XYZ file of C-alpha atoms in Angstrom:
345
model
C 104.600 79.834 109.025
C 105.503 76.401 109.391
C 104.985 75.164 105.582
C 106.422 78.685 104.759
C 109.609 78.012 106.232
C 109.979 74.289 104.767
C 110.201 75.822 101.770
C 111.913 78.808 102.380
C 114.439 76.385 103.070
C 114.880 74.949 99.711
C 115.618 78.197 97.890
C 119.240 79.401 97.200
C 118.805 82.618 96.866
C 117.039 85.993 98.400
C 116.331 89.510 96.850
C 115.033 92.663 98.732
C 114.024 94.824 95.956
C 113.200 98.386 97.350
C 112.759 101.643 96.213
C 116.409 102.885 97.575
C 118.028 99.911 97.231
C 118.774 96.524 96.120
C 119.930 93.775 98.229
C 120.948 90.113 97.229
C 121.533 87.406 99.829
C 122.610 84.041 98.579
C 122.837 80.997 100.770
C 126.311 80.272 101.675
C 127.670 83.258 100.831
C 125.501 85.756 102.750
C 124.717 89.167 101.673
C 126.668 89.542 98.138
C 124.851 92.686 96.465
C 123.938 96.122 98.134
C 123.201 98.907 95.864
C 120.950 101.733 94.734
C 118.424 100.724 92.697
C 119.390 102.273 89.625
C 120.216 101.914 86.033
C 121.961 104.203 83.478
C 120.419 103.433 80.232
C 121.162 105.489 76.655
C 118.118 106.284 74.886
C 119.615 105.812 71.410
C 120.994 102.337 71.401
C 118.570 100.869 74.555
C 122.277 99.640 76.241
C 123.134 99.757 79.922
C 125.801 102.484 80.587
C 125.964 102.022 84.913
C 123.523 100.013 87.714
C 123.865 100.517 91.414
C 126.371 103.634 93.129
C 127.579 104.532 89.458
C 124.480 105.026 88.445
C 123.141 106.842 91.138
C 125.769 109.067 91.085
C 125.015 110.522 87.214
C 121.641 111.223 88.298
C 120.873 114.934 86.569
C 124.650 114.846 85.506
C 124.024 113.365 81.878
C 123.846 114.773 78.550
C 120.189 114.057 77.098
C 120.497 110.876 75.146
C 121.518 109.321 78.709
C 118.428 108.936 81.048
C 118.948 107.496 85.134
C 115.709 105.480 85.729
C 114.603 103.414 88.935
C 113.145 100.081 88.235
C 111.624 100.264 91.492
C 108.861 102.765 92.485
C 107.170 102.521 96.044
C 108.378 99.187 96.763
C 106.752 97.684 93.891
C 109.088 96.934 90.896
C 107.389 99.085 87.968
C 110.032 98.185 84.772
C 109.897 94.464 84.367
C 113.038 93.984 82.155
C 114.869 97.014 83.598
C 114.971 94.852 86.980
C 116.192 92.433 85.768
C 118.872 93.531 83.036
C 119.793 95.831 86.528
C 119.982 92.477 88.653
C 122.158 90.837 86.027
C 125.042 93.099 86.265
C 124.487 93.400 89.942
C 125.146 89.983 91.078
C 127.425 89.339 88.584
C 128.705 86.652 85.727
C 130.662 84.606 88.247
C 127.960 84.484 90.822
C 125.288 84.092 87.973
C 127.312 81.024 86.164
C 127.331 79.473 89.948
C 123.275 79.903 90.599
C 122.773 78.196 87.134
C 124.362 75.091 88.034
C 120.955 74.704 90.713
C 118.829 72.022 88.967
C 115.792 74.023 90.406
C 116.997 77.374 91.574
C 114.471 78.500 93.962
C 114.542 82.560 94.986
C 112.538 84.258 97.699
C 111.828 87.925 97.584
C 110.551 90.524 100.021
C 106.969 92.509 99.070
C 105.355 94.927 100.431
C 102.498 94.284 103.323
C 99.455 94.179 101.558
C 101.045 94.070 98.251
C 98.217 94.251 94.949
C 98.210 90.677 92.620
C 99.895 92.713 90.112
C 102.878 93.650 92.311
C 103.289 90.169 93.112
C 103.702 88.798 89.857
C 105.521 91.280 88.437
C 108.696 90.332 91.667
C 107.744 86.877 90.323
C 108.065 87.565 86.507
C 111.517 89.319 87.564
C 113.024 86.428 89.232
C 111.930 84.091 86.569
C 113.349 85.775 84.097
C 117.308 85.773 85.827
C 116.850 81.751 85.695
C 114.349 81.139 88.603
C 112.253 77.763 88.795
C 110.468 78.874 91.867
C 109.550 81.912 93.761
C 108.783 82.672 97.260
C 106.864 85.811 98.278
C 107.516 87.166 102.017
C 105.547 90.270 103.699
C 109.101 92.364 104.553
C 107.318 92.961 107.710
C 108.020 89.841 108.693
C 111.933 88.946 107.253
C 112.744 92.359 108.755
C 111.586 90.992 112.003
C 113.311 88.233 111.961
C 116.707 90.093 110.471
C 116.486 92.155 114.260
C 116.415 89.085 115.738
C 112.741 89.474 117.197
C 110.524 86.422 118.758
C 108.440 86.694 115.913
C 107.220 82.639 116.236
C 106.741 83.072 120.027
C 102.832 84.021 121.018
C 103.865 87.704 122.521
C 103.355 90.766 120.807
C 106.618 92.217 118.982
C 105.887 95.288 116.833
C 107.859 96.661 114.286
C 108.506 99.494 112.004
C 109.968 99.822 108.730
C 111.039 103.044 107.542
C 111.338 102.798 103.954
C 112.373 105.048 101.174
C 108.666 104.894 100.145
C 106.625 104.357 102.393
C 106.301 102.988 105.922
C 105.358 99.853 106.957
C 103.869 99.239 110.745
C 102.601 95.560 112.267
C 102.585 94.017 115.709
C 103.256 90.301 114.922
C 102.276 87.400 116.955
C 103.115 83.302 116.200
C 104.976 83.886 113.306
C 101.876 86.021 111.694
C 101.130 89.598 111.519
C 98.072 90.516 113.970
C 97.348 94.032 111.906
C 99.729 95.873 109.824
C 99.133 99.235 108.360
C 101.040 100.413 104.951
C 101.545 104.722 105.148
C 102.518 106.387 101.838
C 105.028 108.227 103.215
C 108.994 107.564 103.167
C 112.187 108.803 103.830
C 111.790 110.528 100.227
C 108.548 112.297 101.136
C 110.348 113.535 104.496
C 113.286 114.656 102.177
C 110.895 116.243 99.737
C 109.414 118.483 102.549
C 112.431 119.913 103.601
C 113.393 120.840 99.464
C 109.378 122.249 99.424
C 110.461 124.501 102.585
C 113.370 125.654 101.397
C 112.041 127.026 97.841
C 109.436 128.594 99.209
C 110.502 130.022 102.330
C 114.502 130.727 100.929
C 114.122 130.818 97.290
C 116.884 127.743 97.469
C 116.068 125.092 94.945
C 118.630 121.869 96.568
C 118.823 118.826 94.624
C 117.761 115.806 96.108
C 120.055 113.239 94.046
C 123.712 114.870 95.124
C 122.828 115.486 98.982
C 121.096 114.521 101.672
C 118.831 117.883 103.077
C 117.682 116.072 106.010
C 120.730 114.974 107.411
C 122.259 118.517 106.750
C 119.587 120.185 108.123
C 118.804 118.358 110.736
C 122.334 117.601 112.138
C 123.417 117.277 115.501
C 120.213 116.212 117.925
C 118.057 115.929 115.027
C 114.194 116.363 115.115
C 114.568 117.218 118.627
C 113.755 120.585 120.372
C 117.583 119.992 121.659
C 118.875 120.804 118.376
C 121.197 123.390 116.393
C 119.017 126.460 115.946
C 120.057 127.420 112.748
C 122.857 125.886 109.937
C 123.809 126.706 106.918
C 122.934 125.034 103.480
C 124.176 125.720 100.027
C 121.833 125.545 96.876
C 121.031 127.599 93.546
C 118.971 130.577 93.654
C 115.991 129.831 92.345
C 115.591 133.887 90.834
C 119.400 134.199 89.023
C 120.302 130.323 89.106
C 123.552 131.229 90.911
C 124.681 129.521 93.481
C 123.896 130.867 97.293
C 124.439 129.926 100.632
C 121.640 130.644 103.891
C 121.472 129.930 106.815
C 117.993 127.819 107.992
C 116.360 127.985 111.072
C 115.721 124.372 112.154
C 112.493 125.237 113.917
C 110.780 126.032 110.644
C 112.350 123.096 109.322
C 111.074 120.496 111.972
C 107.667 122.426 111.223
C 108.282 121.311 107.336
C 108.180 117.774 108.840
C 105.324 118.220 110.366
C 102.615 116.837 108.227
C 104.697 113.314 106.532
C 105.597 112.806 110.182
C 101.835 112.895 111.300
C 101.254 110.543 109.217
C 103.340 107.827 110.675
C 102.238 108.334 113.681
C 98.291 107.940 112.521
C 99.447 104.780 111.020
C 100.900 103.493 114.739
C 97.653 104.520 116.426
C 95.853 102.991 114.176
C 97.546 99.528 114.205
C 97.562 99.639 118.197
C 93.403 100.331 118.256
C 93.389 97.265 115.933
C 95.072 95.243 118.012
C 93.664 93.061 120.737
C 94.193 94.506 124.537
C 96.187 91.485 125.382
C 98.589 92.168 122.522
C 98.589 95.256 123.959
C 99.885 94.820 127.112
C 102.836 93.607 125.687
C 104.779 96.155 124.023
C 104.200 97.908 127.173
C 107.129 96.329 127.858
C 108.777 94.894 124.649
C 108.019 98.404 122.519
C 108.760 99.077 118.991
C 111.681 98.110 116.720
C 112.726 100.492 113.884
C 113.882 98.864 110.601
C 114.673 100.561 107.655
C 116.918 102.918 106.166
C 115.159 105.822 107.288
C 115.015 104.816 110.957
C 118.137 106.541 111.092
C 116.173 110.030 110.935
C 118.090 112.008 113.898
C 115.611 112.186 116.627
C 112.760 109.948 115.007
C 112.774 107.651 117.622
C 112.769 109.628 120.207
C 109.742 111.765 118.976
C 107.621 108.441 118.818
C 108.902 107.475 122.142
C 107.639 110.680 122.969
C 104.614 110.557 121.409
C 103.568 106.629 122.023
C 104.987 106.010 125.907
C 106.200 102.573 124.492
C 110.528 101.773 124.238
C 111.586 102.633 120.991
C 114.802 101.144 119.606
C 116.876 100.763 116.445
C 117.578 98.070 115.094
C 121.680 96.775 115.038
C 121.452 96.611 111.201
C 118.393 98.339 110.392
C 119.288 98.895 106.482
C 119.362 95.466 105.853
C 117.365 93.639 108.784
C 114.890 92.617 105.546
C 117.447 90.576 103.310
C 118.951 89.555 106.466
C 115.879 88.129 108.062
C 115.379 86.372 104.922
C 118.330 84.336 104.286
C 118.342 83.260 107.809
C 115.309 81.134 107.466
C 117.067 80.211 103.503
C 120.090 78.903 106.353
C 117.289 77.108 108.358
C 117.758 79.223 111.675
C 114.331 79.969 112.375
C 112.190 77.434 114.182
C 108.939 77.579 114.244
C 106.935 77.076 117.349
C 105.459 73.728 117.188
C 102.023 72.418 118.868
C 101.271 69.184 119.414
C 97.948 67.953 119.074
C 95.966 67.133 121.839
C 94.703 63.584 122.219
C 91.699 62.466 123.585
């Protein structure tokens, strides 16, 4: 981590590229861009109609020859130029003319644990193509770490969860390194996708997912938890006569919907603690698990794996953006690493 960070330290500017959302940190002027990752692009001329909240906001609202795509898709950036014709107008002119006045601008960006060579190059090819002389890759596992303010160079175990629209991310970390990490298909949009599944079968209620939020409507109040509302209403379109129709949901059969993408996390956890050495271990017996992400604000999540793992569970201050965060603090220099001197003799 040591080399890592001397040259973290010469880049200017960091970009945290997910599936949800895209967040720009630039050194000196801290986080400058947070936004969906989205582009409005008409299909007749090829121009660029809307990028972040705008954007994002048309979704299924356009006439045909306007189509809403994601550059992004399951943390890996899929659309090449539509990144970074989306980044453009994202940061900026102003900010754009400043980073262009860096001899050698340097960027950083955050990839997925376990991320394939092709994935890689195409977050390199991105940055490269906004101006970039250099790029740094960094597992998110480990700038989101850092971003919660975790011991991450220290040699104790610190384990840590990333909840991301795509997938979920899990690694107990140890000197600045990951120990064993496991990467689970399954996302705050898989989790939101169940509850749409139960509600067209079991109610006939077809909800879009671009204008609300199911899960937080549904599962309001004490969340995932047994402790919760019994029942609350939800509006939609009949799926039958296309009109639209309120019912009311019983939560139970909704926390039942969750069931399976939720299982899944938690295979992921065991998994990473049977990997892990005992000694490890033995220390989030005490230390626990930190929740990063923007769907580590799930009502109740944490307390279900709480429930279900007997380790502390706690969110993070800023979990949306503990990534970005984490990552231009070492741009700033204010990560040490732990250093060993040599023994002589």
């Amino acid at each position: 981590m040591t080399v890592s960070l001397e040259q973290l330290r010469r880049c200017h500017v960091a970009v945290d590229m997910g599936a949800a959302r895209t967040r720009v940190f630039v050194k000196g002027a801290g986080l400058v861009v947070d936004e969906p990752s989205a582009a409005a692009v008409n299909t007749r001329t090829g121009g660029l109609i809307a990028v972040g909240r705008f954007a994002e906001e048309m979704t299924g609202r356009t006439p045909d020859y306007i189509r809403v795509v994601r550059p992004v898709s399951g943390g890996t950036i899929v659309d090449i130029d539509m990144a970074q014709r989306m980044l453009r107008q994202l940061i900026g002119e102003k900010l754009r003319r400043a980073l262009r006045r860096k001899p050698r601008l340097r960027a950083a960006v955050c990839t997925p644990h376990d991320a394939d060579p092709l994935s890689r190059r195409a977050a390199v090819e991105t940055m490269v193509g906004l101006g970039a002389r250099r790029v740094e890759l960094v597992d998110t596992l480990i700038a989101a770490a850092v971003g919660c303010g975790m011991p991450v160079e220290q040699p104790e175990a610190t384990m840590i969860l990333v909840c991301g629209a795509a997938s979920t991310q899990v690694a107990v970390l140890s000197l600045g390194a990951i120990v064993t990490a496991e990467r689970i298909p399954v996302g705050g949009e898989a989790i939101d996708n169940a509850i749409v599944q139960h509600l067209r079968q079991r109610h006939e209620l077809m909800l879009p997912l671009q204008s609300v939020r199911p899960l937080h409507i549904a599962l309001h109040g004490n969340g995932i938890n047994q402790d919760g509302p019994e029942s609350t209403e939800i509006h939609g379109r009949d799926v039958v006569t296309g009109l639209a129709r309120s019912v009311h949901v019983d939560t139970a059969a909704v926390r039942e919907a969750l069931h399976t993408p939720l299982t899944a996390v938690l295979d992921g956890i065991g998994q990473v603690l049977r990997d892990c050495p005992p000694e490890l271990v033995a220390d989030l017996v005490d230390s626990g698990m930190t929740m990063v992400g923007g769907s580590a604000l799930l009502p109740g999540l944490d307390t279900m794996l709480r429930d279900a793992t007997g380790m502390p569970v706690r969110i993070a201050e800023r979990p949306d953006t503990a990534a970005v965060l984490g990552l231009g603090a070492m741009l700033e220099g204010k990560i040490r690493p732990l250093v060993l001197d040599p023994l002589s003799g």
